[in-house]
CSV table of C-alpha atoms in Angstrom, one decimal:
chain,number,residue,atom,x,y,z
A,1,UNK,CA,278.4,185.0,-37.9
A,2,UNK,CA,277.1,187.8,-35.7
A,3,UNK,CA,279.2,190.3,-33.7
A,4,UNK,CA,278.4,193.7,-32.3
A,5,UNK,CA,282.0,194.9,-32.0
A,6,UNK,CA,285.1,194.2,-34.0
A,7,UNK,CA,288.6,193.1,-33.0
A,8,UNK,CA,291.4,194.9,-34.8
A,9,UNK,CA,294.6,194.8,-32.7
A,10,UNK,CA,296.1,193.8,-29.4
A,11,UNK,CA,293.2,191.6,-28.5
A,12,UNK,CA,292.4,187.9,-29.2
A,13,UNK,CA,289.5,186.6,-31.1
A,14,UNK,CA,288.2,183.1,-30.6
A,15,UNK,CA,286.1,181.3,-33.2
A,16,UNK,CA,284.7,177.8,-34.0
A,17,UNK,CA,283.2,176.0,-36.9
A,18,UNK,CA,280.9,173.4,-35.4
A,19,UNK,CA,280.1,171.7,-38.6
A,20,UNK,CA,283.8,170.9,-39.1
A,21,UNK,CA,284.7,170.2,-35.5
A,22,UNK,CA,287.2,173.0,-35.6
A,23,UNK,CA,288.2,175.9,-33.3
A,24,UNK,CA,290.6,178.7,-33.7
A,25,UNK,CA,292.2,181.9,-32.4
A,26,UNK,CA,293.2,185.0,-34.3
A,27,UNK,CA,295.3,188.0,-33.1
A,28,UNK,CA,297.0,191.0,-34.5
A,29,UNK,CA,299.7,192.7,-32.3
A,30,UNK,CA,300.6,196.3,-33.0
A,31,UNK,CA,301.5,198.4,-29.9
A,32,UNK,CA,302.2,195.4,-27.7
A,33,UNK,CA,304.7,193.7,-29.9
A,34,UNK,CA,306.4,197.0,-30.7
A,35,UNK,CA,306.8,197.9,-27.0
A,36,UNK,CA,308.2,194.5,-26.1
A,37,UNK,CA,310.7,194.5,-29.0
A,38,UNK,CA,311.8,198.1,-28.4
A,39,UNK,CA,313.2,197.1,-25.0
A,40,UNK,CA,316.3,195.8,-26.8
A,41,UNK,CA,318.1,196.8,-30.0
A,42,UNK,CA,317.3,193.6,-31.8
A,43,UNK,CA,318.7,193.1,-35.4
A,44,UNK,CA,316.1,192.3,-38.1
A,45,UNK,CA,316.4,188.5,-37.9
A,46,UNK,CA,315.8,188.5,-34.2
A,47,UNK,CA,313.0,191.1,-34.5
A,48,UNK,CA,311.2,188.7,-36.9
A,49,UNK,CA,311.9,185.6,-34.8
A,50,UNK,CA,310.7,187.1,-31.5
A,51,UNK,CA,307.8,188.8,-33.2
A,52,UNK,CA,306.7,185.4,-34.5
A,53,UNK,CA,307.2,183.8,-31.1
A,54,UNK,CA,305.1,186.4,-29.4
A,55,UNK,CA,302.2,185.8,-31.8
A,56,UNK,CA,302.4,182.1,-31.3
A,57,UNK,CA,302.6,182.4,-27.5
A,58,UNK,CA,299.4,184.6,-27.6
A,59,UNK,CA,297.6,182.2,-29.9
A,60,UNK,CA,298.4,179.1,-27.8
A,61,UNK,CA,298.2,180.9,-24.5
A,62,UNK,CA,294.8,182.2,-25.5
A,63,UNK,CA,293.4,178.7,-25.4
A,64,UNK,CA,293.8,178.9,-21.6
A,65,UNK,CA,290.9,180.7,-19.8
A,66,UNK,CA,292.0,183.7,-17.8
A,67,UNK,CA,293.1,182.8,-14.3
A,68,UNK,CA,293.6,179.1,-15.1
A,69,UNK,CA,297.3,179.2,-15.8
A,70,UNK,CA,300.3,180.3,-17.9
A,71,UNK,CA,301.8,179.2,-21.2
A,72,UNK,CA,305.6,179.4,-21.7
A,73,UNK,CA,307.3,179.0,-25.1
A,74,UNK,CA,311.1,178.3,-24.8
A,75,UNK,CA,313.5,177.6,-27.7
A,76,UNK,CA,317.0,176.7,-26.8
A,77,UNK,CA,320.2,175.7,-28.6
A,78,UNK,CA,323.7,174.6,-27.6
A,79,UNK,CA,325.5,175.6,-30.8
A,80,UNK,CA,323.2,178.1,-32.5
A,81,UNK,CA,323.4,181.8,-33.2
A,82,UNK,CA,320.4,182.2,-30.9
A,83,UNK,CA,321.1,180.7,-27.5
A,84,UNK,CA,317.7,181.2,-25.9
A,85,UNK,CA,314.3,182.6,-26.7
A,86,UNK,CA,311.5,182.8,-24.1
A,87,UNK,CA,307.9,184.0,-24.3
A,88,UNK,CA,305.1,183.6,-21.9
A,89,UNK,CA,301.4,184.4,-21.8
A,90,UNK,CA,299.2,184.7,-18.7
A,91,UNK,CA,295.7,186.1,-18.6
A,92,UNK,CA,296.3,188.6,-21.4
A,93,UNK,CA,299.8,189.5,-20.3
A,94,UNK,CA,302.5,188.8,-22.9
A,95,UNK,CA,306.3,189.1,-22.6
A,96,UNK,CA,309.4,187.7,-24.3
A,97,UNK,CA,313.1,188.1,-25.0
A,98,UNK,CA,316.0,186.5,-27.0
A,99,UNK,CA,319.6,185.9,-26.1
A,100,UNK,CA,321.9,185.6,-29.1
A,101,UNK,CA,325.4,186.0,-30.6
A,102,UNK,CA,325.2,189.3,-32.4
A,103,UNK,CA,328.1,188.6,-34.8
A,104,UNK,CA,326.8,185.2,-35.8
A,105,UNK,CA,323.2,186.6,-36.3
A,106,UNK,CA,324.6,189.4,-38.5
A,107,UNK,CA,326.3,187.0,-40.7
A,108,UNK,CA,323.0,185.1,-41.4
A,109,UNK,CA,321.2,187.9,-43.2
A,110,UNK,CA,317.7,189.3,-42.4
A,111,UNK,CA,315.6,186.1,-42.9
A,112,UNK,CA,317.5,183.0,-41.8
A,113,UNK,CA,315.7,179.7,-41.2
A,114,UNK,CA,315.4,177.9,-37.9
A,115,UNK,CA,318.3,175.6,-38.5
A,116,UNK,CA,320.6,178.6,-39.2
A,117,UNK,CA,319.4,180.4,-36.1
A,118,UNK,CA,319.3,177.5,-33.6
A,119,UNK,CA,321.4,174.7,-35.1
A,120,UNK,CA,320.2,171.5,-33.3
A,121,UNK,CA,317.9,173.2,-30.8
A,122,UNK,CA,314.6,172.2,-29.3
A,123,UNK,CA,311.3,173.8,-28.5
A,124,UNK,CA,309.6,173.4,-25.1
A,125,UNK,CA,305.9,174.3,-24.7
A,126,UNK,CA,304.9,174.4,-21.0
A,127,UNK,CA,301.5,174.8,-19.5
A,128,UNK,CA,301.4,175.7,-15.8
A,129,UNK,CA,297.8,175.2,-14.7
A,130,UNK,CA,296.2,176.3,-11.5
A,131,UNK,CA,294.2,173.1,-11.1
A,132,UNK,CA,294.5,169.4,-11.0
A,133,UNK,CA,296.3,169.4,-14.3
A,134,UNK,CA,299.3,171.0,-12.7
A,135,UNK,CA,302.4,171.5,-14.9
A,136,UNK,CA,302.9,169.6,-18.2
A,137,UNK,CA,305.3,170.1,-21.0
A,138,UNK,CA,306.0,168.9,-24.5
A,139,UNK,CA,309.4,169.1,-26.3
A,140,UNK,CA,310.0,168.9,-30.0
A,141,UNK,CA,313.0,169.5,-32.2
A,142,UNK,CA,313.4,173.0,-33.8
A,143,UNK,CA,312.7,171.8,-37.3
A,144,UNK,CA,310.9,173.2,-40.2
A,145,UNK,CA,310.8,176.6,-41.8
A,146,UNK,CA,309.5,178.5,-38.8
A,147,UNK,CA,308.6,178.4,-35.1
A,148,UNK,CA,304.9,178.1,-36.2
A,149,UNK,CA,305.8,174.9,-38.0
A,150,UNK,CA,307.6,173.5,-35.0
A,151,UNK,CA,304.5,174.3,-32.8
A,152,UNK,CA,302.3,172.5,-35.3
A,153,UNK,CA,304.5,169.4,-34.8
A,154,UNK,CA,304.2,169.8,-31.0
A,155,UNK,CA,300.4,169.6,-31.1
A,156,UNK,CA,300.4,166.6,-33.4
A,157,UNK,CA,303.1,164.7,-31.5
A,158,UNK,CA,302.3,165.7,-27.9
A,159,UNK,CA,298.6,166.3,-27.9
A,160,UNK,CA,297.3,164.5,-31.0
A,161,UNK,CA,295.5,167.6,-32.2
A,162,UNK,CA,295.9,168.5,-35.9
A,163,UNK,CA,296.8,172.2,-35.9
A,164,UNK,CA,297.5,174.9,-38.4
A,165,UNK,CA,299.4,178.1,-37.4
A,166,UNK,CA,300.0,181.0,-39.7
A,167,UNK,CA,302.1,184.0,-38.6
A,168,UNK,CA,303.2,187.2,-40.4
A,169,UNK,CA,305.6,189.8,-39.1
A,170,UNK,CA,306.6,193.2,-40.6
A,171,UNK,CA,309.0,195.7,-39.3
A,172,UNK,CA,308.7,199.1,-40.9
A,173,UNK,CA,309.4,202.8,-40.1
A,174,UNK,CA,306.3,203.0,-38.0
A,175,UNK,CA,307.3,200.0,-35.8
A,176,UNK,CA,306.6,196.3,-35.8
A,177,UNK,CA,303.3,194.7,-36.6
A,178,UNK,CA,302.5,191.0,-36.3
A,179,UNK,CA,299.5,188.8,-36.7
A,180,UNK,CA,298.5,185.2,-36.7
A,181,UNK,CA,295.9,182.5,-36.9
A,182,UNK,CA,295.7,179.2,-35.1
A,183,UNK,CA,293.1,176.5,-36.1
A,184,UNK,CA,292.7,173.1,-34.5
A,185,UNK,CA,290.6,170.0,-35.3
A,186,UNK,CA,288.7,168.6,-32.3
A,187,UNK,CA,286.6,165.7,-33.6
A,188,UNK,CA,283.2,165.5,-32.1
A,189,UNK,CA,283.1,163.6,-28.8
A,190,UNK,CA,286.8,163.7,-28.2
A,191,UNK,CA,287.2,167.0,-26.5
A,192,UNK,CA,287.7,166.4,-22.8
A,193,UNK,CA,287.8,162.6,-23.3
A,194,UNK,CA,290.5,160.1,-24.1
A,195,UNK,CA,291.8,160.7,-27.6
A,196,UNK,CA,290.6,157.9,-29.9
A,197,UNK,CA,292.5,158.6,-33.0
A,198,UNK,CA,294.2,161.4,-35.0
A,199,UNK,CA,293.6,161.8,-38.7
A,200,UNK,CA,295.4,164.5,-40.5
A,201,UNK,CA,293.6,163.3,-43.6
A,202,UNK,CA,290.1,163.7,-42.0
A,203,UNK,CA,287.9,165.3,-44.7
A,204,UNK,CA,286.7,168.0,-42.3
A,205,UNK,CA,290.2,168.9,-41.2
A,206,UNK,CA,291.6,168.9,-44.8
A,207,UNK,CA,288.8,171.3,-45.8
A,208,UNK,CA,289.4,173.7,-42.9
A,209,UNK,CA,293.2,173.5,-43.2
A,210,UNK,CA,293.1,174.4,-46.9
A,211,UNK,CA,290.9,177.4,-46.3
A,212,UNK,CA,292.9,178.5,-43.3
A,213,UNK,CA,296.1,178.0,-45.0
A,214,UNK,CA,295.1,180.3,-47.8
A,215,UNK,CA,295.3,183.3,-45.5
A,216,UNK,CA,297.8,185.9,-46.8
A,217,UNK,CA,300.4,187.8,-44.8
A,218,UNK,CA,298.9,191.1,-45.9
A,219,UNK,CA,295.5,190.0,-44.4
A,220,UNK,CA,297.1,189.0,-41.1
A,221,UNK,CA,298.8,192.4,-40.9
A,222,UNK,CA,296.1,194.7,-42.4
A,223,UNK,CA,295.2,197.2,-39.6
A,224,UNK,CA,291.9,198.0,-41.4
A,225,UNK,CA,290.7,194.4,-41.6
A,226,UNK,CA,289.1,193.2,-38.4
A,227,UNK,CA,289.8,189.7,-37.2
A,228,UNK,CA,286.1,188.9,-37.5
A,229,UNK,CA,286.1,190.0,-41.1
A,230,UNK,CA,289.2,187.9,-41.8
A,231,UNK,CA,287.6,184.8,-40.3
A,232,UNK,CA,284.5,185.5,-42.3
A,233,UNK,CA,286.5,186.0,-45.5
A,234,UNK,CA,288.1,182.5,-45.0
A,235,UNK,CA,285.1,180.6,-43.8
A,236,UNK,CA,282.0,182.4,-45.1
A,237,UNK,CA,280.7,179.4,-47.0
A,238,UNK,CA,280.4,177.3,-43.8
A,239,UNK,CA,277.0,176.7,-42.4
A,240,UNK,CA,277.9,178.3,-39.1
A,241,UNK,CA,280.9,180.2,-37.7
A,242,UNK,CA,280.8,181.3,-34.1
A,243,UNK,CA,283.1,184.1,-32.9
A,244,UNK,CA,284.0,184.9,-29.3
A,245,UNK,CA,285.8,188.2,-28.4
A,246,UNK,CA,288.9,187.3,-26.4
A,247,UNK,CA,290.8,189.2,-23.8
A,248,UNK,CA,292.9,192.3,-24.6
A,249,UNK,CA,296.6,191.8,-24.6
A,250,UNK,CA,299.2,193.9,-22.9
A,251,UNK,CA,302.9,193.8,-22.2
A,252,UNK,CA,303.1,191.6,-19.1
A,253,UNK,CA,306.6,192.0,-17.7
A,254,UNK,CA,306.1,191.3,-14.0
A,255,UNK,CA,309.4,192.8,-12.8
A,256,UNK,CA,309.2,195.0,-9.7
A,257,UNK,CA,311.5,195.6,-6.8
A,258,UNK,CA,309.2,193.7,-4.5
A,259,UNK,CA,309.2,190.7,-6.9
A,260,UNK,CA,313.0,190.5,-7.0
A,261,UNK,CA,313.3,191.1,-3.3
A,262,UNK,CA,311.0,188.1,-2.8
A,263,UNK,CA,313.2,186.0,-5.1
A,264,UNK,CA,316.5,187.1,-3.7
A,265,UNK,CA,315.3,186.5,-0.1
A,266,UNK,CA,315.2,182.8,-0.9
A,267,UNK,CA,319.0,182.6,-1.4
A,268,UNK,CA,321.3,181.9,1.6
A,269,UNK,CA,322.8,185.0,3.2
A,270,UNK,CA,326.3,184.1,1.9
A,271,UNK,CA,325.1,184.0,-1.7
A,272,UNK,CA,323.2,187.3,-1.3
A,273,UNK,CA,326.5,188.9,-0.1
A,274,UNK,CA,328.2,187.7,-3.2
A,275,UNK,CA,325.6,189.4,-5.4
A,276,UNK,CA,326.2,192.8,-3.8
A,277,UNK,CA,328.2,195.5,-5.7
A,278,UNK,CA,330.7,197.9,-4.2
A,279,UNK,CA,327.9,199.9,-2.6
A,280,UNK,CA,326.4,196.9,-0.9
A,281,UNK,CA,323.4,196.8,-3.1
A,282,UNK,CA,322.1,194.0,-5.4
A,283,UNK,CA,321.3,195.2,-8.9
A,284,UNK,CA,319.1,193.0,-11.0
A,285,UNK,CA,318.9,193.4,-14.8
A,286,UNK,CA,315.5,192.2,-16.2
A,287,UNK,CA,316.0,190.4,-19.5
A,288,UNK,CA,312.4,191.0,-20.5
A,289,UNK,CA,312.2,194.8,-20.2
A,290,UNK,CA,315.9,195.7,-20.0
A,291,UNK,CA,315.5,197.7,-16.8
A,292,UNK,CA,317.8,197.7,-13.8
A,293,UNK,CA,316.3,197.2,-10.3
A,294,UNK,CA,318.3,198.1,-7.2
A,295,UNK,CA,317.6,196.1,-4.1
A,296,UNK,CA,318.6,197.9,-0.9
A,297,UNK,CA,318.3,195.0,1.5
């Protein structure tokens, strides 16, 4: 494995193991996740949940080449303490927020599982592509110990791609740090063609999944361990490991006065009048960055 620069934080790293028909993405989010989460006073349980969701969105969204489209991760429940969680990733821009019942979340403790947070919710993963693929979506129940586990189920059920996702999140006095690893099995001759079969017990996949699954939270979060070094630590016995530096990641809230004016202009005049305050202005509260935007028109 050769590389001239190393990837430490707020940037994706792609890698592949040709001899095992596997590909992957690794990421560590430091400043980006901290800035996104600091827009709201999230309690510990939501900080951990949204931090995990942001990592997963970056890992899955990173499989889309820049300019080709957007990935949206949305978890929703009718009877849960968390009503809605949304993250999206587009060309290196990442954003997310959570809507929740503060009293119910406080009663769950700092590390509740998915069932406690969402009840009988579901997870939707949506790809909006700028080509003939258009928009496609997969929906799976919010089951398992984590969002990462639910996303693994999505890839197996909706795309027939065996997938391993590992995520770690830590909130300390210096802010929030998060990291993750995504590995997928793409049997030779199947990528870009009709899927012939899926074997979770394929010997190549079992081997890669065992090695990838051995990664520790401390390794995913270690600011002094580059993603290249982590991949090498896990797979150094393989005949060949190829790494590809990915795009840098930034907070991608796209809210501007111009954007909201464009959105509001699509409503009938009567509905726009109902939106106005006592001063005749329309005030929009962005859920992603928690900023207020005043529209004069």
